[in-house]
Amino acid sequence: MRHRPQWRRVACGAAMLFAAAALATALAWNSIFEAVYNSQLALSPSSRSYREWVAPDVPLYLEIYLFNWTNPDDFPHQKPILAEVGPYRFREYRRHVNVSVYPNNGTIAYRTQRTWQFDEDTSEASLQDNITILNVIAASAAFRSRDWGFLKQKGLSLALAMFGHGMSVSKLAGELLFDGYEDPLIDLANSLPPSALGGAPKVDRFGLFYGRNNSIDTDGYMEVTSGSSSEIPGQIVRWDGHSSLPFYAGECAKMTGSAGEFMPHNLTESEPLTIFMSDLCRTVYMDYQESGTLEGIPYHKYVMNEATFDNSSSTDRNSCFCNGECLWSGVMNVSACRYGSPSFLSLPHFLHGDPDLLDKVEGLAPDPDLHTFYFAVEPRLGIPLDVSARFQYNVYLEPMPNIALYANVPKMLFPIFWVQQKVQVESKVLGELRIVRGVMDWGGTVCACAALAFAAILTVTSCCSSHCKKKDEIEKEKDEAELKLNPNNRS
Ligand SMILES: *[C@@H]1O[C@H](CO)[C@@H](O)[C@H](O)[C@H]1NC(C)=O
Ligand SMILES: *[C@@H]1O[C@H](CO)[C@@H](O)[C@H](O)[C@H]1NC(C)=O
Ligand SMILES: *[C@@H]1O[C@H](CO)[C@@H](O)[C@H](O)[C@H]1NC(C)=O
Ligand SMILES: *[C@@H]1O[C@H](CO)[C@@H](O)[C@H](O)[C@H]1NC(C)=O
Ligand SMILES: *[C@@H]1O[C@H](CO)[C@@H](O)[C@H](O)[C@H]1NC(C)=O
Ligand SMILES: *[C@@H]1O[C@H](CO)[C@@H](O)[C@H](O)[C@H]1NC(C)=O
Ligand SMILES: *[C@@H]1O[C@H](CO)[C@@H](O)[C@H](O)[C@H]1NC(C)=O
């Protein structure tokens, strides 16, 4: 009989196969897990991670603190006294738009569009507040005239006086932030050729965040890895068409690291976390500070510390960011990527900054708990659990003998505002992450156990094979009988 059931041999074979497969899976568990996990993470239009990436539904908030200058009339005889007002809290809606996927080179290109809604209920300040800040328009115009001739500088000095520009401006908070305010100097600047403005786009108003709401240009055009081949997704490849930064030379021009959303796997304590930040127009190296757990999930905390924006005093790494003269430690000259305006970024309240910065103003009190910039990341899978992104925007002032308004100012950085964006993953996501980590940690063991179990079955089946012979004969007869009764069954 050709079709005699050979269940025992089949079972033996299957058990052997399963045992071998389970053993192989157990041995290769880490790579298998990595491959499956990466396929879920890759930014291809069908992946789950892609849908969440295009329009994240994690609630995001932008919190802005303005420095209200309370003694502008006494400047420069007295140090500016600054009073922090805020937070002005804005709910942020972030979307990735103009997304193009390029499977040929494993990249994905996109722009980021952000919309902000003022959140009246949780803000501790009103957009109707009367706030006094440094006159940023006049300070920028003066800075731009640094290498002009005497006559042109005198002309600017007169123009400032004529348009009634003083050292400070008092405006409503809403105008200073998103709405902007009109100024005759802007109209004047708009009539100049673009080269005189460092290529800055023409605007009709001035505001610290003017033009950013709904804009798709603020963060620039990002090209990142899609993670389709074995590499990590979301690593910067090009920014606004540049594959290295045009603002800096040497090492500082290097554009590497995460675009902020996907981190490398297997983070270590000795390696910095490398993130490209379009706000800073550079790659930032954040150092490991400590480890901890968040609801049972371990994390490594990476921070911006003294070394991050250090000038060459203690590390060489940053001197190429100075663009000439290295001024204070703990600040970053972003002039080159802000159309030549005298803009400097620092941590809030000049945390980790040169003591001279704090010495020139009153009312700042750096506090690591409130002002640190950190990323707490689950190290094995590189998932950010808790992030606080914080920056302070400052305007550079220096004495300009030919411009009356600035003839006697000290050389200093004038703090204008600081922002913070805090994101913590939700409990639901933490729960999922616990499962993923469980699968990762225990999957190999489970497979090894399965291999053992199948091996046991294998042994049992081959042992009993001799004892069960009789049963087999009976079954064979039964089969033949059945066949006679039901001949159609065969085909
Ligand atoms: C991370 O480490 C695990 C072993 O601990 C290894 O199997 C895995 O391939 C590593 N992943 C990467 C991306 O290096
Ligand atoms: C800002 O300072 C000015 C001048 O001292 C004061 O009149 C104004 O009320 C302050 N604004 C807020 C919101 O505290
Ligand atoms: C980019 O997206 C915006 C908004 O979704 C759209 O208005 C614009 O036409 C797109 N631009 C390109 C070049 O696709
Ligand atoms: C990837 O390929 C696309 C289409 O061929 C091209 O437009 C794009 O510039 C490439 N990106 C990089 C980073 O090479
Ligand atoms: C941003 O634009 C939206 C409309 O697209 C508007 O509802 C919102 O109030 C604006 N936000 C601010 C801060 O002006
Ligand atoms: C804001 O306060 C300044 C003085 O601190 C005052 O001169 C100005 O008129 C006030 N502006 C408004 C709109 O109330
Ligand atoms: C900041 O950098 C720009 C060019 O990148 C440079 O022209 C300017 O002098 C620097 N600012 C200061 C205060 O050194």
XYZ file of C-alpha atoms and ligand atoms in Angstrom:
589
model
C 0.000 0.000 0.000
C 1.596 3.292 -1.073
C -0.543 5.583 1.071
C 0.006 3.918 4.364
C -0.096 6.644 7.086
C 3.335 7.173 8.494
C 2.321 9.467 11.306
C 5.185 8.463 13.463
C 7.796 9.255 10.883
C 6.050 12.508 10.043
C 5.870 13.451 13.732
C 9.518 12.586 14.170
C 10.472 14.660 11.167
C 8.309 17.583 12.227
C 9.619 17.566 15.777
C 13.166 17.462 14.490
C 12.433 20.358 12.170
C 10.688 22.403 14.861
C 13.457 21.727 17.327
C 16.071 22.849 14.844
C 14.055 25.945 13.870
C 13.423 26.918 17.488
C 17.070 26.436 18.328
C 18.146 28.548 15.366
C 15.627 31.247 16.310
C 16.860 31.216 19.894
C 20.449 31.640 18.753
C 19.636 34.356 16.218
C 16.901 35.996 18.304
C 18.585 39.377 18.549
C 19.055 39.741 14.802
C 15.572 38.461 14.037
C 14.024 40.836 16.537
C 16.090 43.681 15.140
C 14.966 42.898 11.563
C 11.265 42.697 12.431
C 11.435 45.750 14.648
C 13.271 47.750 11.986
C 10.720 46.795 9.342
C 8.035 48.261 11.608
C 10.099 51.358 12.216
C 11.093 52.024 8.620
C 9.524 55.059 7.021
C 7.727 53.396 4.166
C 4.188 54.517 3.410
C 2.743 51.209 4.662
C 4.428 51.117 8.072
C 2.709 52.111 11.272
C 5.612 54.277 12.244
C 5.146 56.275 9.034
C 1.522 57.116 9.756
C 2.417 58.358 13.209
C 5.385 60.222 11.872
C 3.437 62.146 9.223
C 0.919 63.522 11.693
C 1.935 62.769 15.272
C -0.959 62.841 17.692
C 1.195 63.199 20.811
C 0.078 66.505 22.331
C 2.892 69.029 21.899
C 3.218 72.377 23.608
C 5.479 75.308 22.956
C 6.042 77.373 26.072
C 7.505 80.834 25.702
C 8.925 82.989 28.473
C 9.530 86.655 27.658
C 12.028 88.778 29.550
C 10.276 92.013 30.443
C 12.859 94.792 30.672
C 11.778 96.907 33.619
C 14.398 99.709 33.593
C 15.033 100.578 29.925
C 15.405 104.307 30.682
C 18.451 103.684 32.869
C 20.419 101.809 30.222
C 23.422 101.771 29.785
C 24.219 103.399 33.148
C 22.518 100.567 34.962
C 22.418 96.916 34.166
C 19.181 95.797 32.542
C 16.769 94.316 35.072
C 14.804 91.500 33.488
C 11.630 89.912 34.794
C 10.578 86.610 33.305
C 6.925 86.612 32.179
C 5.147 83.434 31.176
C 4.776 80.767 30.139
C 2.763 81.713 27.095
C 1.585 78.244 26.215
C 0.796 77.235 22.649
C -0.567 73.883 21.559
C 1.508 72.758 18.616
C 0.191 70.733 15.688
C 3.005 69.310 13.650
C 2.721 67.686 10.258
C 5.235 66.441 7.754
C 4.277 67.690 4.320
C 5.635 67.420 0.769
C 6.877 63.960 1.663
C 8.737 62.148 -1.122
C 10.006 58.609 -0.673
C 13.043 57.609 -2.729
C 13.514 53.830 -2.540
C 16.452 54.032 -4.966
C 18.726 55.724 -2.442
C 16.846 54.875 0.759
C 15.937 58.453 1.639
C 12.795 60.331 2.418
C 12.427 64.066 1.928
C 9.938 66.322 3.666
C 9.099 69.671 5.148
C 7.600 70.265 8.561
C 4.557 72.448 8.984
C 3.648 73.609 12.461
C 0.565 75.385 13.635
C 0.247 76.951 17.053
C -2.905 77.725 19.022
C -2.638 79.889 22.077
C -3.826 77.920 25.108
C -5.455 80.501 27.324
C -6.414 78.063 30.073
C -2.949 76.835 30.918
C -0.934 79.940 30.074
C 0.197 81.984 33.019
C 0.287 85.196 31.035
C -1.921 86.961 28.525
C -1.193 87.967 24.944
C -2.462 91.427 25.965
C 0.433 91.910 28.421
C 2.449 95.072 27.883
C 6.037 93.871 27.577
C 9.229 95.841 27.075
C 12.156 94.253 25.259
C 15.319 95.415 23.543
C 14.598 97.080 20.209
C 15.686 94.136 18.082
C 15.085 95.897 14.746
C 17.397 98.793 15.588
C 20.035 96.520 17.129
C 20.020 94.346 14.005
C 20.306 97.348 11.717
C 23.228 98.688 13.743
C 24.958 95.296 13.717
C 24.516 95.047 9.968
C 26.282 98.391 9.560
C 29.437 97.139 11.288
C 31.580 97.248 8.178
C 29.977 100.273 6.559
C 31.848 103.541 6.077
C 31.544 106.500 8.434
C 28.983 108.416 6.362
C 26.662 105.471 5.879
C 26.820 104.704 9.601
C 25.993 108.312 10.435
C 23.095 108.059 8.004
C 21.753 105.040 9.856
C 22.242 106.859 13.158
C 20.106 109.730 11.859
C 17.482 107.406 10.425
C 17.103 105.652 13.784
C 16.605 109.001 15.519
C 14.219 110.206 12.821
C 11.990 107.138 13.060
C 11.905 107.528 16.839
C 13.803 104.342 17.585
C 14.911 103.988 21.169
C 16.830 101.326 22.988
C 13.652 99.422 23.845
C 10.156 98.779 22.502
C 6.966 98.264 24.499
C 4.398 96.111 22.742
C 1.689 93.613 23.501
C 3.015 90.109 24.007
C 0.926 88.869 21.069
C 2.532 91.443 18.769
C 6.028 90.593 19.952
C 5.460 86.880 19.361
C 3.347 85.767 16.392
C 1.355 88.786 15.191
C 4.248 91.144 14.610
C 4.163 94.927 14.526
C 4.801 97.469 11.808
C 7.871 99.631 11.758
C 9.014 102.289 9.291
C 12.548 100.872 9.389
C 11.196 97.626 7.891
C 9.675 99.547 5.002
C 12.995 101.283 4.511
C 14.846 97.953 4.567
C 12.379 96.537 2.031
C 13.367 99.255 -0.414
C 17.035 98.221 -0.230
C 18.518 95.626 -2.579
C 18.411 92.084 -1.112
C 22.199 91.932 -0.864
C 22.107 94.632 1.832
C 19.907 92.363 3.955
C 21.973 89.219 3.762
C 19.364 87.614 1.507
C 16.653 87.829 4.153
C 13.138 87.446 2.771
C 11.128 90.664 2.713
C 8.619 90.916 5.520
C 6.029 93.548 6.298
C 6.103 93.220 10.067
C 8.479 92.250 12.811
C 7.740 89.624 15.456
C 9.917 87.110 17.228
C 7.845 84.260 15.732
C 6.269 86.248 12.919
C 5.676 84.183 9.788
C 6.312 80.853 11.475
C 2.702 79.839 12.058
C 1.663 77.382 9.303
C 4.928 77.987 7.484
C 6.570 75.053 5.711
C 9.917 76.827 5.423
C 10.945 77.345 9.047
C 12.581 73.961 9.556
C 13.842 73.680 6.016
C 13.782 70.841 3.551
C 14.982 67.688 5.262
C 16.294 64.591 3.562
C 16.708 61.702 5.971
C 17.319 57.978 5.792
C 14.133 55.960 5.464
C 15.497 52.933 7.292
C 14.533 50.614 4.442
C 17.949 49.003 4.255
C 19.456 47.937 7.549
C 20.271 51.453 8.766
C 18.243 53.517 11.248
C 15.505 55.770 9.889
C 15.426 59.508 10.416
C 19.164 60.238 10.166
C 19.949 63.490 8.391
C 21.362 63.223 4.875
C 20.777 66.698 3.459
C 19.237 69.906 4.721
C 17.883 72.518 2.302
C 19.934 70.777 -0.362
C 23.214 70.990 1.581
C 25.054 67.823 2.510
C 27.396 69.845 4.706
C 26.708 73.114 6.481
C 27.654 76.168 4.454
C 28.065 78.331 7.576
C 31.058 76.617 9.128
C 34.353 75.095 8.136
C 36.000 71.778 8.953
C 34.453 69.421 11.463
C 31.715 71.897 12.336
C 30.297 71.755 8.816
C 29.649 68.058 9.200
C 25.977 67.222 9.178
C 25.299 63.959 10.964
C 22.969 62.496 13.498
C 19.308 62.047 14.041
C 16.816 64.603 12.783
C 15.319 64.406 16.274
C 12.753 61.662 15.965
C 14.600 58.367 15.558
C 17.671 57.555 17.617
C 20.338 54.925 16.992
C 20.035 51.604 18.809
C 22.344 50.325 21.538
C 23.224 53.742 22.963
C 26.222 53.658 25.241
C 27.393 55.859 28.061
C 30.637 56.768 26.373
C 29.223 57.832 23.014
C 27.375 61.149 22.717
C 23.847 61.335 21.349
C 24.144 63.135 18.028
C 21.231 65.240 16.863
C 20.904 67.668 14.008
C 18.920 70.748 15.073
C 17.700 73.054 12.376
C 17.052 75.802 14.978
C 20.753 75.835 15.745
C 21.753 75.072 12.162
C 24.190 72.475 13.383
C 24.759 69.034 14.761
C 24.798 68.932 18.548
C 26.611 66.302 20.588
C 24.781 65.626 23.831
C 26.696 63.826 26.550
C 25.533 61.010 28.764
C 24.619 62.199 32.233
C 22.763 59.469 34.101
C 20.536 56.435 33.865
C 17.156 55.849 35.423
C 13.793 54.239 34.830
C 10.460 55.686 33.781
C 7.547 53.442 34.779
C 9.805 50.435 34.621
C 11.537 51.291 31.346
C 15.241 52.049 31.650
C 16.620 55.183 30.025
C 19.873 57.006 29.447
C 19.710 60.744 29.885
C 21.765 62.844 27.478
C 22.178 66.553 28.157
C 23.646 69.711 26.741
C 26.382 70.517 29.206
C 29.351 72.858 29.527
C 31.044 71.137 26.608
C 28.175 71.465 24.127
C 28.576 75.165 23.366
C 32.007 75.567 24.837
C 34.326 77.818 22.901
C 37.824 76.536 22.437
C 38.775 77.095 26.093
C 38.425 73.440 27.056
C 37.646 71.537 23.881
C 38.724 72.022 20.317
C 35.544 70.484 19.048
C 33.663 73.787 18.887
C 36.157 76.436 17.852
C 35.133 76.200 14.206
C 31.616 77.275 15.257
C 32.870 80.671 16.459
C 33.148 82.180 12.991
C 36.147 84.266 13.837
C 36.444 85.524 17.361
C 35.320 83.079 20.045
C 33.365 85.216 22.474
C 31.635 83.652 25.448
C 31.452 80.044 26.331
C 27.982 78.522 26.538
C 26.443 80.391 23.627
C 26.088 79.699 19.948
C 26.449 82.357 17.266
C 23.605 81.608 14.834
C 24.048 84.839 12.911
C 25.119 83.035 9.752
C 21.869 81.117 9.525
C 19.635 84.027 10.600
C 20.453 86.235 7.616
C 23.248 87.992 9.468
C 21.185 89.237 12.415
C 23.101 89.447 15.720
C 21.424 86.311 17.088
C 22.910 84.046 19.722
C 21.301 80.992 21.265
C 22.084 79.679 24.714
C 20.460 77.535 27.349
C 17.787 79.419 29.349
C 19.174 81.888 31.883
C 22.656 81.281 30.436
C 22.866 77.907 32.169
C 26.441 76.554 31.831
C 27.416 79.896 30.303
C 30.342 82.229 30.887
C 29.867 84.107 34.221
C 30.394 87.385 32.346
C 27.076 86.863 30.552
C 25.169 86.743 33.836
C 27.175 89.614 35.225
C 25.846 92.023 32.585
C 22.158 91.581 33.458
C 20.027 91.253 36.535
C 17.122 88.931 37.125
C 18.463 85.702 35.658
C 18.881 82.643 37.848
C 20.105 79.520 36.041
C 18.700 76.350 37.550
C 19.642 72.943 36.125
C 16.242 71.504 37.076
C 14.353 74.118 35.080
C 16.747 74.967 32.294
C 18.557 71.804 31.200
C 18.165 70.595 27.634
C 17.909 66.824 27.747
C 16.861 63.689 25.925
C 16.024 60.614 28.031
C 16.187 57.667 25.642
C 15.491 53.974 26.078
C 19.012 52.868 25.118
C 18.516 49.460 23.511
C 15.869 50.510 20.957
C 16.670 54.222 20.940
C 13.181 55.427 21.826
C 12.957 58.939 23.324
C 10.861 58.708 26.499
C 11.199 62.152 27.950
C 12.521 65.204 26.156
C 12.941 68.804 27.240
C 14.163 71.046 24.458
C 15.020 74.524 25.729
C 16.691 77.526 24.162
C 17.157 81.158 24.960
C 17.325 83.762 22.242
C 19.752 86.641 22.819
C 20.776 89.689 20.822
C 24.406 90.743 20.626
C 25.213 94.356 21.495
C 28.539 96.110 21.147
C 29.600 99.778 21.260
C 29.232 101.475 17.860
C 30.898 104.910 18.082
C 29.207 106.285 14.953
C 25.694 105.278 15.884
C 24.478 107.526 18.642
C 22.050 105.064 20.162
C 24.733 102.382 20.579
C 27.769 104.548 21.256
C 27.982 103.599 24.920
C 26.416 100.176 25.218
C 28.487 97.419 26.798
C 29.548 94.398 24.794
C 26.958 91.901 25.921
C 24.252 89.417 25.010
C 20.793 90.777 25.718
C 18.306 88.006 26.630
C 14.946 88.366 24.836
C 13.010 85.163 25.482
C 13.362 81.483 26.045
C 11.272 78.567 24.867
C 10.721 75.073 26.067
C 9.136 72.071 24.505
C 8.560 69.110 26.765
C 7.432 65.755 25.454
C 6.891 62.671 27.546
C 5.578 59.457 26.037
C 2.113 58.488 27.187
C 1.424 55.567 29.507
C -0.208 53.665 26.648
C 2.994 53.836 24.622
C 5.054 52.908 27.672
C 2.841 49.826 28.056
C 3.489 48.829 24.446
C 7.154 49.453 24.920
C 7.194 47.164 27.952
C 5.704 44.395 25.777
C 8.246 44.994 23.002
C 11.061 44.893 25.514
C 9.591 41.734 27.037
C 9.517 40.072 23.635
C 13.052 41.244 22.998
C 14.413 40.097 26.362
C 12.538 36.800 26.676
C 11.926 35.754 23.056
C 15.286 33.957 22.819
C 14.637 32.050 26.028
C 11.134 31.070 24.944
C 12.479 29.706 21.664
C 15.226 27.812 23.453
C 12.579 26.222 25.695
C 10.499 25.341 22.643
C 13.542 23.710 21.060
C 13.986 21.643 24.207
C 10.311 20.661 24.207
C 10.404 19.518 20.598
C 13.608 17.631 21.235
C 11.856 15.869 24.097
C 8.916 14.967 21.850
C 11.385 13.671 19.303
C 13.036 11.401 21.840
C 9.719 10.117 23.118
C 8.390 9.359 19.646
C 11.484 7.523 18.497
C 11.603 5.505 21.741
C 8.009 4.381 21.557
C 8.274 3.503 17.902
C 9.140 -0.180 18.576
C 6.415 -0.621 21.189
C 3.724 0.787 19.015
C 4.261 -1.467 16.057
C 1.107 -3.507 16.719
C -1.077 -0.484 16.817
C 0.235 0.465 13.439
C -0.773 -2.878 11.901
C -4.288 -2.512 13.239
C -4.561 0.922 11.837
C -3.446 -0.274 8.464
C -6.216 -2.840 8.376
C -8.723 -0.268 9.466
C -7.621 1.955 6.639
C -8.089 -0.804 4.061
C -11.532 -1.626 5.365
C -12.555 1.974 5.162
C -11.287 2.163 1.627
C -13.475 -0.711 0.553
C -16.565 0.865 2.028
C -15.825 4.261 0.605
C -13.803 3.887 -2.576
C -14.326 7.513 -3.590
C -12.290 8.709 -0.662
C -9.080 7.825 -2.378
C -9.010 10.389 -5.047
C 22.396 45.765 19.720
O 22.907 44.794 20.600
C 22.351 43.498 20.420
C 22.970 42.584 21.430
O 23.001 43.165 22.667
C 22.642 43.012 18.999
O 22.078 41.755 18.803
C 22.036 43.980 18.023
O 22.342 43.591 16.710
C 22.595 45.367 18.261
N 21.943 46.292 17.384
C 22.604 47.158 16.648
C 21.796 48.035 15.760
O 23.810 47.239 16.703
C 6.711 94.900 32.136
O 7.439 95.954 32.686
C 6.774 97.193 32.568
C 7.705 98.262 33.055
O 8.205 97.975 34.302
C 5.474 97.154 33.367
O 4.794 98.362 33.214
C 4.614 96.036 32.831
O 3.460 95.882 33.611
C 5.395 94.724 32.862
N 4.604 93.722 32.205
C 4.249 92.583 32.797
C 3.408 91.652 32.005
O 4.596 92.290 33.924
C 3.978 71.360 -0.204
O 2.848 71.209 0.654
C 2.054 72.374 0.718
C 0.998 72.169 1.788
O 0.632 70.851 1.929
C 1.451 72.650 -0.650
O 0.658 73.827 -0.601
C 2.588 72.856 -1.639
O 2.069 73.032 -2.936
C 3.512 71.670 -1.631
N 4.666 71.990 -2.445
C 5.207 71.140 -3.267
C 6.390 71.610 -4.022
O 4.761 70.029 -3.419
C 17.630 60.339 -3.930
O 17.056 60.092 -5.188
C 16.182 61.110 -5.661
C 15.514 60.665 -6.945
O 16.360 59.963 -7.738
C 16.950 62.417 -5.818
O 16.078 63.444 -6.239
C 17.562 62.794 -4.481
O 18.344 63.951 -4.610
C 18.411 61.660 -3.925
N 18.809 62.008 -2.579
C 20.059 61.959 -2.160
C 20.314 62.334 -0.759
O 20.964 61.578 -2.865
C -1.962 80.060 13.575
O -2.804 79.903 12.467
C -4.065 79.333 12.773
C -4.851 79.223 11.499
O -4.229 78.395 10.593
C -4.816 80.176 13.761
O -6.017 79.538 14.117
C -3.957 80.358 15.014
O -4.610 81.229 15.906
C -2.615 80.921 14.637
N -1.787 80.943 15.823
C -1.235 82.036 16.298
C -0.425 81.894 17.498
O -1.376 83.108 15.753
C 3.265 99.807 27.767
O 4.058 100.298 28.846
C 4.844 101.420 28.512
C 5.667 101.799 29.738
O 6.108 100.684 30.406
C 3.952 102.570 28.078
O 4.741 103.665 27.686
C 3.084 102.126 26.905
O 2.169 103.140 26.553
C 2.322 100.871 27.270
N 1.655 100.389 26.083
C 0.382 99.989 26.082
C -0.189 99.512 24.796
O -0.296 99.994 27.093
C 28.750 85.622 14.337
O 29.010 84.968 13.112
C 28.990 85.827 11.985
C 29.179 85.042 10.729
O 28.820 83.749 10.856
C 30.101 86.824 12.092
O 30.062 87.694 10.977
C 29.875 87.624 13.363
O 30.955 88.496 13.527
C 29.777 86.723 14.562
N 29.357 87.524 15.682
C 30.177 87.937 16.604
C 29.609 88.814 17.632
O 31.319 87.609 16.618
